[in-house]
Short mmCIF file of C-alpha atoms in Angstrom, two decimals:
data_model
loop_
_atom_site.label_atom_id
_atom_site.label_comp_id
_atom_site.label_asym_id
_atom_site.label_seq_id
_atom_site.Cartn_x
_atom_site.Cartn_y
_atom_site.Cartn_z
CA UNK A 1 0.00 0.00 0.00
CA UNK A 2 1.46 3.34 -1.05
CA UNK A 3 1.92 6.31 1.27
CA UNK A 4 -0.89 8.27 -0.39
CA UNK A 5 -3.29 5.32 -0.13
CA UNK A 6 -2.47 4.88 3.54
CA UNK A 7 -2.99 8.57 4.15
CA UNK A 8 -6.41 8.53 2.49
CA UNK A 9 -7.39 5.41 4.44
CA UNK A 10 -6.33 7.00 7.73
CA UNK A 11 -8.30 10.15 6.94
CA UNK A 12 -11.39 8.11 6.02
CA UNK A 13 -11.20 6.10 9.24
CA UNK A 14 -10.82 9.28 11.29
CA UNK A 15 -13.86 10.75 9.56
CA UNK A 16 -15.81 7.58 10.38
CA UNK A 17 -14.89 7.98 14.05
CA UNK A 18 -16.12 11.58 13.99
CA UNK A 19 -19.40 10.54 12.38
CA UNK A 20 -19.93 7.67 14.83
CA UNK A 21 -19.62 10.02 17.80
CA UNK A 22 -22.83 11.82 16.78
CA UNK A 23 -24.95 8.73 16.07
CA UNK A 24 -27.46 7.78 18.76
CA UNK A 25 -27.47 6.10 21.20
CA UNK A 26 -24.10 7.50 22.26
CA UNK A 27 -21.47 6.12 22.68
CA UNK A 28 -22.55 2.69 21.36
CA UNK A 29 -21.83 3.44 17.65
CA UNK A 30 -18.42 4.81 18.63
CA UNK A 31 -17.71 1.63 20.58
CA UNK A 32 -18.60 -0.36 17.45
CA UNK A 33 -16.23 1.83 15.44
CA UNK A 34 -13.49 1.17 18.01
CA UNK A 35 -14.03 -2.58 17.61
CA UNK A 36 -13.73 -2.25 13.83
CA UNK A 37 -10.46 -0.31 14.23
CA UNK A 38 -9.08 -3.02 16.50
CA UNK A 39 -9.90 -5.72 13.96
CA UNK A 40 -8.19 -3.78 11.17
CA UNK A 41 -5.05 -3.34 13.26
CA UNK A 42 -5.01 -6.99 14.29
CA UNK A 43 -5.35 -8.29 10.72
CA UNK A 44 -2.11 -6.79 9.48
CA UNK A 45 -0.08 -6.54 12.69
CA UNK A 46 1.95 -9.76 12.24
CA UNK A 47 2.75 -8.82 8.63
CA UNK A 48 3.68 -5.29 9.62
CA UNK A 49 6.24 -6.50 12.19
CA UNK A 50 7.11 -9.76 10.37
CA UNK A 51 6.09 -11.89 13.35
CA UNK A 52 5.90 -15.69 13.34
CA UNK A 53 2.63 -17.49 14.18
CA UNK A 54 0.45 -14.73 12.68
CA UNK A 55 -2.83 -16.47 13.52
CA UNK A 56 -2.32 -16.46 17.28
CA UNK A 57 -0.99 -12.90 17.21
CA UNK A 58 -4.06 -11.66 15.36
CA UNK A 59 -6.34 -13.48 17.78
CA UNK A 60 -4.67 -12.11 20.92
CA UNK A 61 -4.53 -8.54 19.63
CA UNK A 62 -8.14 -8.62 18.43
CA UNK A 63 -9.60 -10.23 21.56
CA UNK A 64 -7.80 -7.91 23.96
CA UNK A 65 -8.49 -4.77 21.92
CA UNK A 66 -12.18 -5.60 21.63
CA UNK A 67 -12.25 -6.47 25.32
CA UNK A 68 -10.73 -3.10 26.19
CA UNK A 69 -13.35 -1.20 24.19
CA UNK A 70 -16.14 -3.27 25.73
CA UNK A 71 -14.85 -2.78 29.27
CA UNK A 72 -14.65 1.00 28.87
CA UNK A 73 -18.14 1.10 27.37
CA UNK A 74 -19.65 -1.00 30.17
CA UNK A 75 -17.78 0.57 33.13
CA UNK A 76 -20.22 2.67 35.18
CA UNK A 77 -19.15 6.01 36.62
CA UNK A 78 -15.64 7.37 36.92
CA UNK A 79 -12.83 6.67 36.24
CA UNK A 80 -13.90 4.96 33.05
CA UNK A 81 -10.47 3.41 32.41
CA UNK A 82 -10.13 1.82 35.83
CA UNK A 83 -10.54 -1.74 34.50
CA UNK A 84 -8.31 -1.33 31.44
CA UNK A 85 -5.10 -2.35 33.31
CA UNK A 86 -6.77 -5.67 34.11
CA UNK A 87 -7.35 -6.25 30.40
CA UNK A 88 -3.72 -5.44 29.66
CA UNK A 89 -2.49 -7.80 32.37
CA UNK A 90 -4.69 -10.56 30.98
CA UNK A 91 -3.36 -9.82 27.50
CA UNK A 92 0.23 -10.41 28.63
CA UNK A 93 -0.74 -13.77 30.10
CA UNK A 94 -2.66 -14.65 26.95
CA UNK A 95 0.35 -13.74 24.80
CA UNK A 96 2.50 -16.22 26.73
CA UNK A 97 -0.19 -18.90 26.54
CA UNK A 98 -0.37 -18.44 22.78
CA UNK A 99 3.37 -19.01 22.54
CA UNK A 100 3.13 -22.16 24.67
CA UNK A 101 0.57 -23.57 22.25
CA UNK A 102 2.79 -23.11 19.21
CA UNK A 103 3.95 -26.31 17.51
CA UNK A 104 6.48 -24.86 15.08
CA UNK A 105 9.53 -25.02 17.35
CA UNK A 106 8.85 -21.47 18.56
CA UNK A 107 11.36 -19.55 16.44
CA UNK A 108 11.72 -15.84 17.24
CA UNK A 109 10.01 -16.38 20.58
CA UNK A 110 11.09 -13.07 22.10
CA UNK A 111 10.11 -11.09 19.03
CA UNK A 112 6.74 -12.83 18.89
CA UNK A 113 5.86 -12.16 22.53
CA UNK A 114 7.03 -8.54 22.51
CA UNK A 115 5.38 -7.88 19.15
CA UNK A 116 2.09 -9.35 20.31
CA UNK A 117 2.09 -7.31 23.52
CA UNK A 118 2.97 -4.17 21.55
CA UNK A 119 0.00 -4.85 19.27
CA UNK A 120 -2.28 -5.24 22.27
CA UNK A 121 -1.09 -1.93 23.75
CA UNK A 122 -1.76 -0.20 20.44
CA UNK A 123 -5.17 -1.84 20.06
CA UNK A 124 -6.20 -0.82 23.57
CA UNK A 125 -5.79 2.79 22.46
CA UNK A 126 -9.08 2.48 20.57
CA UNK A 127 -10.87 2.36 23.92
CA UNK A 128 -9.75 5.95 24.43
CA UNK A 129 -12.26 7.14 21.82
CA UNK A 130 -15.07 5.56 23.83
CA UNK A 131 -13.74 7.09 27.05
CA UNK A 132 -13.40 10.51 25.39
CA UNK A 133 -17.02 10.35 24.23
CA UNK A 134 -18.08 9.80 27.84
CA UNK A 135 -16.23 12.90 29.07
CA UNK A 136 -17.82 16.32 29.61
CA UNK A 137 -16.83 17.53 26.15
CA UNK A 138 -18.13 14.26 24.68
CA UNK A 139 -18.79 14.25 20.96
CA UNK A 140 -17.24 17.69 20.47
CA UNK A 141 -13.87 16.46 21.72
CA UNK A 142 -14.02 13.35 19.53
CA UNK A 143 -15.03 15.29 16.41
CA UNK A 144 -12.39 17.99 16.91
CA UNK A 145 -9.62 15.46 17.40
CA UNK A 146 -10.78 13.17 14.60
CA UNK A 147 -11.04 16.01 12.08
CA UNK A 148 -7.57 17.25 13.03
CA UNK A 149 -6.31 13.68 12.69
CA UNK A 150 -7.86 13.34 9.23
CA UNK A 151 -6.20 16.55 8.05
CA UNK A 152 -2.83 15.55 9.49
CA UNK A 153 -3.11 12.20 7.70
CA UNK A 154 -3.93 13.92 4.41
CA UNK A 155 -0.95 16.25 4.80
CA UNK A 156 1.34 13.27 5.45
CA UNK A 157 0.73 12.19 1.86
CA UNK A 158 2.68 15.23 0.61
CA UNK A 159 6.17 14.53 -0.73
CA UNK A 160 7.85 15.59 2.51
CA UNK A 161 10.18 13.60 4.72
CA UNK A 162 11.74 13.65 8.15
CA UNK A 163 11.10 16.40 10.65
CA UNK A 164 9.66 18.65 7.96
CA UNK A 165 6.77 16.23 7.40
CA UNK A 166 6.22 15.96 11.15
CA UNK A 167 6.17 19.74 11.57
CA UNK A 168 3.80 20.36 8.66
CA UNK A 169 1.38 17.69 9.89
CA UNK A 170 1.39 19.14 13.40
CA UNK A 171 0.80 22.71 12.23
CA UNK A 172 -2.04 21.70 9.92
CA UNK A 173 -3.70 19.66 12.67
CA UNK A 174 -3.38 22.51 15.21
CA UNK A 175 -5.01 24.99 12.86
CA UNK A 176 -7.87 22.66 11.96
CA UNK A 177 -8.35 21.53 15.57
CA UNK A 178 -8.61 25.10 16.79
CA UNK A 179 -11.01 26.02 14.01
CA UNK A 180 -13.24 23.01 14.64
CA UNK A 181 -13.36 23.69 18.38
CA UNK A 182 -14.39 27.29 17.72
CA UNK A 183 -17.40 26.11 15.75
CA UNK A 184 -18.50 23.30 18.07
CA UNK A 185 -20.24 23.61 21.45
CA UNK A 186 -18.88 22.25 24.75
CA UNK A 187 -15.24 22.73 23.78
CA UNK A 188 -13.08 25.86 23.68
CA UNK A 189 -10.51 26.90 21.11
CA UNK A 190 -7.50 26.22 23.35
CA UNK A 191 -8.65 22.65 23.90
CA UNK A 192 -9.06 22.26 20.16
CA UNK A 193 -5.52 23.52 19.59
CA UNK A 194 -4.17 20.97 22.06
CA UNK A 195 -6.20 18.18 20.51
CA UNK A 196 -4.92 19.12 17.08
CA UNK A 197 -1.33 19.22 18.29
CA UNK A 198 -1.58 15.72 19.77
CA UNK A 199 -3.21 14.34 16.62
CA UNK A 200 -0.66 15.98 14.34
CA UNK A 201 2.34 14.81 16.33
CA UNK A 202 0.96 11.25 16.55
CA UNK A 203 0.35 11.04 12.81
CA UNK A 204 3.70 12.58 11.95
CA UNK A 205 5.66 10.41 14.37
CA UNK A 206 3.99 7.19 13.22
CA UNK A 207 4.56 8.21 9.60
CA UNK A 208 8.29 8.50 10.30
CA UNK A 209 8.32 5.20 12.16
CA UNK A 210 6.40 3.21 9.56
CA UNK A 211 8.60 4.46 6.75
CA UNK A 212 11.39 2.33 8.25
CA UNK A 213 9.40 -0.91 8.08
CA UNK A 214 10.06 -2.85 4.85
CA UNK A 215 6.72 -4.71 4.92
CA UNK A 216 4.48 -1.66 5.08
CA UNK A 217 3.55 -1.92 1.36
CA UNK A 218 1.91 -5.35 1.75
CA UNK A 219 -1.89 -5.17 1.71
CA UNK A 220 -2.66 -6.34 5.25
CA UNK A 221 0.36 -4.54 6.66
CA UNK A 222 -0.76 -1.37 4.89
CA UNK A 223 -4.25 -1.64 6.38
CA UNK A 224 -2.80 -2.04 9.86
CA UNK A 225 -0.40 0.86 9.32
CA UNK A 226 -3.20 3.10 8.06
CA UNK A 227 -5.38 2.27 11.07
CA UNK A 228 -2.64 2.57 13.67
CA UNK A 229 -2.65 6.42 13.96
CA UNK A 230 -6.41 6.45 14.53
CA UNK A 231 -6.19 3.77 17.20
CA UNK A 232 -3.23 5.29 19.05
CA UNK A 233 -4.76 8.77 19.03
CA UNK A 234 -7.80 7.49 20.91
CA UNK A 235 -6.08 7.22 24.27
CA UNK A 236 -4.08 10.40 23.65
CA UNK A 237 -7.27 12.35 22.95
CA UNK A 238 -8.77 11.11 26.21
CA UNK A 239 -5.67 12.24 28.12
CA UNK A 240 -5.87 15.69 26.53
CA UNK A 241 -9.53 15.89 27.48
CA UNK A 242 -8.73 15.09 31.09
CA UNK A 243 -5.77 17.43 31.40
CA UNK A 244 -7.02 20.43 29.42
CA UNK A 245 -10.82 20.38 29.43
CA UNK A 246 -11.66 18.95 32.86
#
C-alpha cells in the first residue's frame, strides 16, 4: 500500500470515528467503530512487524483490543479506564499462553511475545475514543480530534520527509483543531488547539516510524499501518480531554 493510499485510508477512518460520535445512542456506535479499528489493526499486525505465528498474534490482539473497548463502554461512573489495566495484564498472560501452544519449534520467541504485547497496547488505544465520548466535552472532543487527525493524515501524503513532514502535519492539525473547536459547542478553542497538536504529532511520528518498516507496502500490513494512527490517538485524545478540558 502506497503512502498516499495509507494517508487517504487513515483520513477516512478518522472521519468515520467523527461521524460515529454523533450517532445515537451515544457512545454505542463509537464503541462499534473502536471494535472495527481493532480488527483492522489486528489483521495486518503480524505482517507489519514480520512476526511468526500470525494467527495467534491476530487473535490475541483482536480479543484484547475488543475487550478493552467493551470494558470501557460497560464501566459505570468514573474513572472509566479503571478496568483497562486488568485487560492489559490478561493480554500479557494470553500472549504467553499463545506461545506455549505453538507447535512450530517457537522460532523468534522473544520477538513474537514482545510484538504481540505491543499490538495489544496499540489496540487498547481504541478504547480511548469511547472514554473521550463519555467525558464532559463528549462528541465535540471526539469530532475535533478526529477532524484534526484526518487533516494531518492527508498532509502526510505530501512529498515531505523527516522532521519537515512531522512539523507540517502538526501545524495543519493545530489549525484545523482550533477552528473546529471554535465552531463546536462544549469545547473551547484552546482545547481544540491541544487536541490538534496531539493528533498531528501522533500522525507525523507514526509516519516517520512506519517508513522504516520494509513490509508496510503489503496489503494487510498497509491496512494495519493506516489504522494505527487512529487507534493510538484514541487514548491520547482522552488524556488531553482530562488534562485540558476537565
